[in-house]
Short mmCIF file of C-alpha atoms and ligand atoms in Angstrom, two decimals:
data_model
loop_
_atom_site.label_atom_id
_atom_site.label_comp_id
_atom_site.label_asym_id
_atom_site.label_seq_id
_atom_site.Cartn_x
_atom_site.Cartn_y
_atom_site.Cartn_z
CA MET A 178 -0.03 -0.02 -0.01
CA LYS A 179 1.35 3.34 -0.97
CA ILE A 180 1.51 5.87 1.93
CA ILE A 181 3.09 8.76 0.16
CA ASP A 182 5.43 8.88 -2.90
CA ASN A 183 8.26 6.36 -2.40
CA VAL A 184 6.89 5.07 0.98
CA PHE A 185 4.87 1.84 1.22
CA LEU A 186 3.38 -0.52 3.71
CA VAL A 187 3.76 -4.24 2.85
CA PRO A 188 0.41 -5.78 3.12
CA GLY A 189 -0.37 -8.69 5.36
CA VAL A 190 2.78 -8.76 7.44
CA MET A 191 2.70 -8.66 11.21
CA ALA A 192 4.24 -6.46 12.59
CA ASN A 193 4.09 -3.74 9.90
CA SER A 194 6.98 -3.72 7.53
CA TYR A 195 7.69 -0.64 5.43
CA ILE A 196 9.52 0.03 2.14
CA ILE A 197 11.20 3.20 1.17
CA MET A 198 12.16 3.70 -2.44
CA ASP A 199 15.13 5.88 -3.46
CA ALA A 200 17.10 6.16 -6.82
CA ASP A 201 19.86 3.94 -5.40
CA GLY A 202 17.58 1.24 -4.14
CA LEU A 203 15.18 0.18 -1.39
CA THR A 204 15.17 0.43 2.35
CA ILE A 205 12.99 -1.95 4.48
CA ILE A 206 12.12 -1.13 8.02
CA ASP A 207 11.27 -4.15 10.09
CA THR A 208 10.79 -7.70 8.73
CA GLY A 209 7.73 -9.19 10.48
CA MET A 210 7.40 -12.66 11.85
CA PRO A 211 9.53 -15.57 10.63
CA ARG A 212 8.62 -16.33 6.99
CA SER A 213 7.42 -12.86 6.21
CA GLU A 214 10.24 -12.49 3.61
CA LYS A 215 8.14 -14.04 0.98
CA LYS A 216 5.33 -11.48 1.33
CA ILE A 217 7.95 -8.74 1.54
CA LEU A 218 9.73 -9.83 -1.62
CA ALA A 219 6.48 -10.47 -3.44
CA TYR A 220 5.55 -6.84 -2.69
CA VAL A 221 8.97 -5.59 -3.85
CA SER A 222 8.27 -7.34 -7.09
CA SER A 223 4.95 -5.72 -7.37
CA LEU A 224 6.81 -2.44 -7.23
CA GLY A 225 8.83 -3.36 -10.28
CA LYS A 226 11.99 -4.08 -8.22
CA SER A 227 13.84 -7.23 -7.43
CA ALA A 228 15.52 -8.54 -4.32
CA ASN A 229 18.85 -7.17 -5.42
CA ASP A 230 17.38 -3.64 -5.34
CA VAL A 231 17.04 -3.99 -1.50
CA LYS A 232 20.01 -2.02 -0.19
CA ARG A 233 19.29 -1.58 3.59
CA ILE A 234 17.14 -3.32 6.29
CA LEU A 235 16.64 -1.34 9.40
CA LEU A 236 15.34 -2.90 12.65
CA THR A 237 13.61 -0.85 15.27
CA HIS A 238 14.05 -3.46 17.99
CA SER A 239 14.57 -7.22 18.49
CA ASP A 240 11.03 -8.55 19.16
CA LEU A 241 10.22 -11.51 17.04
CA ASP A 242 7.49 -9.96 15.04
CA HIS A 243 9.95 -7.28 13.83
CA VAL A 244 13.04 -9.42 13.21
CA GLY A 245 11.47 -12.77 12.20
CA GLY A 246 12.20 -12.35 8.46
CA LEU A 247 15.64 -10.73 8.80
CA ALA A 248 17.96 -13.54 8.31
CA VAL A 249 16.36 -15.04 5.27
CA LEU A 250 15.64 -11.57 3.89
CA HIS A 251 19.29 -10.72 4.26
CA LYS A 252 20.40 -13.89 2.57
CA LEU A 253 17.98 -13.39 -0.39
CA THR A 254 18.86 -9.65 -1.01
CA GLY A 255 22.45 -9.18 0.22
CA ALA A 256 21.14 -5.92 1.97
CA ARG A 257 23.09 -4.16 4.57
CA THR A 258 21.52 -4.64 8.06
CA TYR A 259 21.25 -2.02 10.83
CA ALA A 260 20.11 -1.90 14.45
CA SER A 261 21.07 -0.19 17.76
CA GLN A 262 23.84 -1.62 19.91
CA ILE A 263 21.45 -3.11 22.48
CA GLU A 264 19.12 -4.50 19.96
CA ALA A 265 21.96 -5.90 17.77
CA GLY A 266 23.11 -7.80 20.81
CA ALA A 267 19.64 -9.33 21.28
CA ILE A 268 19.32 -10.14 17.60
CA ALA A 269 22.65 -11.99 17.66
CA ALA A 270 21.47 -13.87 20.64
CA GLY A 271 18.15 -14.73 18.93
CA THR A 272 16.17 -13.19 21.89
CA SER A 273 14.18 -10.08 22.79
CA SER A 274 16.32 -7.43 24.37
CA ARG A 275 14.14 -7.29 27.58
CA GLN A 276 12.18 -9.62 29.76
CA ILE A 277 8.44 -9.25 29.79
CA LYS A 278 7.12 -8.71 33.24
CA SER A 279 5.37 -11.96 34.27
CA SER A 280 2.77 -10.46 36.63
CA GLY A 281 -0.75 -9.97 35.53
CA PHE A 282 -2.51 -11.80 32.78
CA SER A 283 -2.79 -10.99 29.14
CA MET A 284 -4.07 -13.15 26.20
CA ARG A 285 -1.23 -11.69 24.13
CA ARG A 286 1.51 -12.59 26.72
CA LEU A 287 0.01 -16.14 27.07
CA MET A 288 0.07 -16.52 23.31
CA PHE A 289 3.67 -15.38 23.13
CA SER A 290 4.82 -17.65 25.81
CA LEU A 291 3.05 -20.72 24.28
CA LEU A 292 4.46 -19.94 20.84
CA ARG A 293 7.89 -18.98 21.85
CA PRO A 294 9.47 -22.42 21.59
CA PHE A 295 8.18 -22.72 18.02
CA MET A 296 8.81 -19.20 16.84
CA LYS A 297 12.51 -18.58 17.60
CA ALA A 298 14.41 -16.09 15.49
CA PRO A 299 17.61 -17.33 14.09
CA HIS A 300 20.72 -15.63 15.63
CA PHE A 301 21.83 -12.97 13.24
CA GLN A 302 24.76 -10.56 13.35
CA VAL A 303 23.67 -7.14 11.91
CA ASP A 304 26.34 -5.25 9.76
CA GLU A 305 25.98 -1.79 11.24
CA ILE A 306 25.21 -0.20 14.70
CA LEU A 307 22.75 2.85 14.60
CA THR A 308 23.17 5.65 17.09
CA ASP A 309 20.91 8.48 18.11
CA GLY A 310 21.23 11.45 15.55
CA GLN A 311 22.70 9.39 12.79
CA ILE A 312 21.32 10.27 9.34
CA LEU A 313 20.81 7.46 6.76
CA PRO A 314 20.79 8.16 2.99
CA ALA A 315 17.03 7.27 2.46
CA LEU A 316 14.02 9.47 1.95
CA GLY A 317 15.93 12.61 1.89
CA GLY A 318 17.77 11.85 5.12
CA LEU A 319 16.36 9.33 7.60
CA HIS A 320 17.26 10.32 11.18
CA VAL A 321 17.78 7.76 13.87
CA VAL A 322 15.92 8.68 17.00
CA GLU A 323 16.67 6.79 20.26
CA THR A 324 13.24 5.83 21.67
CA SER A 325 13.89 3.36 24.52
CA GLY A 326 11.15 2.19 26.75
CA HIS A 327 9.32 -0.50 24.83
CA THR A 328 12.72 -2.24 24.75
CA PRO A 329 16.10 -0.85 26.16
CA GLY A 330 17.57 -0.13 22.64
CA HIS A 331 14.50 0.78 20.64
CA ILE A 332 15.02 3.20 17.87
CA SER A 333 12.59 5.19 15.59
CA LEU A 334 13.38 6.63 12.18
CA PHE A 335 12.22 10.13 11.05
CA ALA A 336 12.40 11.70 7.64
CA PRO A 337 11.94 15.46 8.15
CA SER A 338 11.78 16.30 4.46
CA VAL A 339 8.48 14.51 4.22
CA GLY A 340 7.36 14.60 7.85
CA VAL A 341 7.18 10.80 8.22
CA LEU A 342 7.96 9.06 11.51
CA PHE A 343 8.47 5.17 11.66
CA CYS A 344 8.08 4.60 15.46
CA GLY A 345 8.26 0.85 15.62
CA ASP A 346 6.54 -0.17 18.88
CA SER A 347 7.61 2.84 20.92
CA MET A 348 3.97 3.88 20.17
CA VAL A 349 0.86 2.00 18.75
CA THR A 350 -1.76 3.48 16.47
CA ASP A 351 -5.50 2.85 16.14
CA GLU A 352 -8.43 4.78 14.56
CA ASN A 353 -8.38 7.11 17.44
CA GLY A 354 -4.86 8.20 17.14
CA ILE A 355 -1.51 7.44 18.67
CA HIS A 356 -0.88 5.75 21.98
CA GLY A 357 2.03 4.71 24.31
CA SER A 358 3.84 1.38 24.04
CA ARG A 359 1.53 -1.30 25.30
CA PRO A 360 1.86 -1.59 29.20
CA GLY A 361 2.38 -5.41 29.50
CA LEU A 362 5.05 -5.31 26.73
CA THR A 363 6.99 -2.30 27.97
CA TRP A 364 10.48 -2.58 29.44
CA ASN A 365 10.53 0.73 31.34
CA ASP A 366 7.37 2.88 31.49
CA ALA A 367 9.16 6.19 32.42
CA LYS A 368 11.54 5.92 29.51
CA ALA A 369 8.67 5.06 27.23
CA ARG A 370 6.90 8.24 28.20
CA GLU A 371 10.09 10.23 27.64
CA SER A 372 10.31 8.73 24.15
CA GLU A 373 6.64 9.66 23.45
CA ARG A 374 7.42 13.23 24.40
CA ARG A 375 10.53 13.30 22.30
CA GLN A 376 8.68 12.04 19.26
CA ALA A 377 5.75 14.37 19.74
CA ALA A 378 8.34 17.21 19.44
CA LEU A 379 9.66 16.12 16.09
CA GLY A 380 6.83 17.71 14.19
CA ALA A 381 5.92 14.48 12.23
CA ARG A 382 2.80 14.73 10.02
CA ILE A 383 2.53 11.00 9.25
CA VAL A 384 3.16 8.15 11.82
CA CYS A 385 3.89 4.76 10.70
CA SER A 386 3.80 2.32 13.67
CA GLY A 387 4.59 -1.33 14.14
CA HIS A 388 0.99 -2.20 14.97
CA GLY A 389 -2.14 -0.35 13.78
CA PRO A 390 -2.98 1.92 10.88
CA ILE A 391 -0.95 4.76 9.36
CA VAL A 392 -1.87 8.06 11.01
CA MET A 393 -1.95 10.62 8.12
CA ASP A 394 -2.66 13.77 10.13
CA ALA A 395 -0.47 13.15 13.29
CA THR A 396 -0.33 16.72 14.53
CA GLY A 397 -2.02 16.85 17.96
CA LYS A 398 -2.61 13.10 18.15
CA PHE A 399 0.52 12.14 20.11
CA PRO A 400 -0.12 10.55 23.61
CA LEU A 401 0.49 13.45 25.98
ZN1 LIG B 705 7.85 -4.85 20.14
#
């Protein structure tokens, strides 16, 4: 699905996977659950591009529904892969970067714990470590924004030239707007709130989250 010129949401992948198209090739943000690579590459084909056109794969954090397709996608595309130091360590270990609090009951958490033994991400070493403030050569300059809270090393990506923020799971979206990281899945609530404020101040017009619809008129819809 086209979001704006050169920015696309891959249909049918959980969590949301995004594709940015530039003259020098494609950038993918997050890779969905294991085996999502097929859907992602089918969508790349539908854009008239091939696996070899994928130049960069960026990971917001090391939860399975964001890094599941990474290893195979890297193998099939030869793309350079990127994550923050903390998340890269977790991706290398094939785990999440934080422990989910075990108190309280949630269907989602129960599902995760039941599925975990069958749904492990392969260990994978990313090529490059991302740091806060770094600018990647995509979408007119894609800024790395440190947004810890959901996980310790979570990052978002912001393209000021088009006002698009890719926030991973640092915030979730629904038909009512933009909300904080889901409580039962948040590593540190105070840091998560800080990251929400930080992102609200960026002046993004469009918010692309890991879970939920694209918010096209984001001004005033941040969780404050
Ligand atoms: Zn997550």
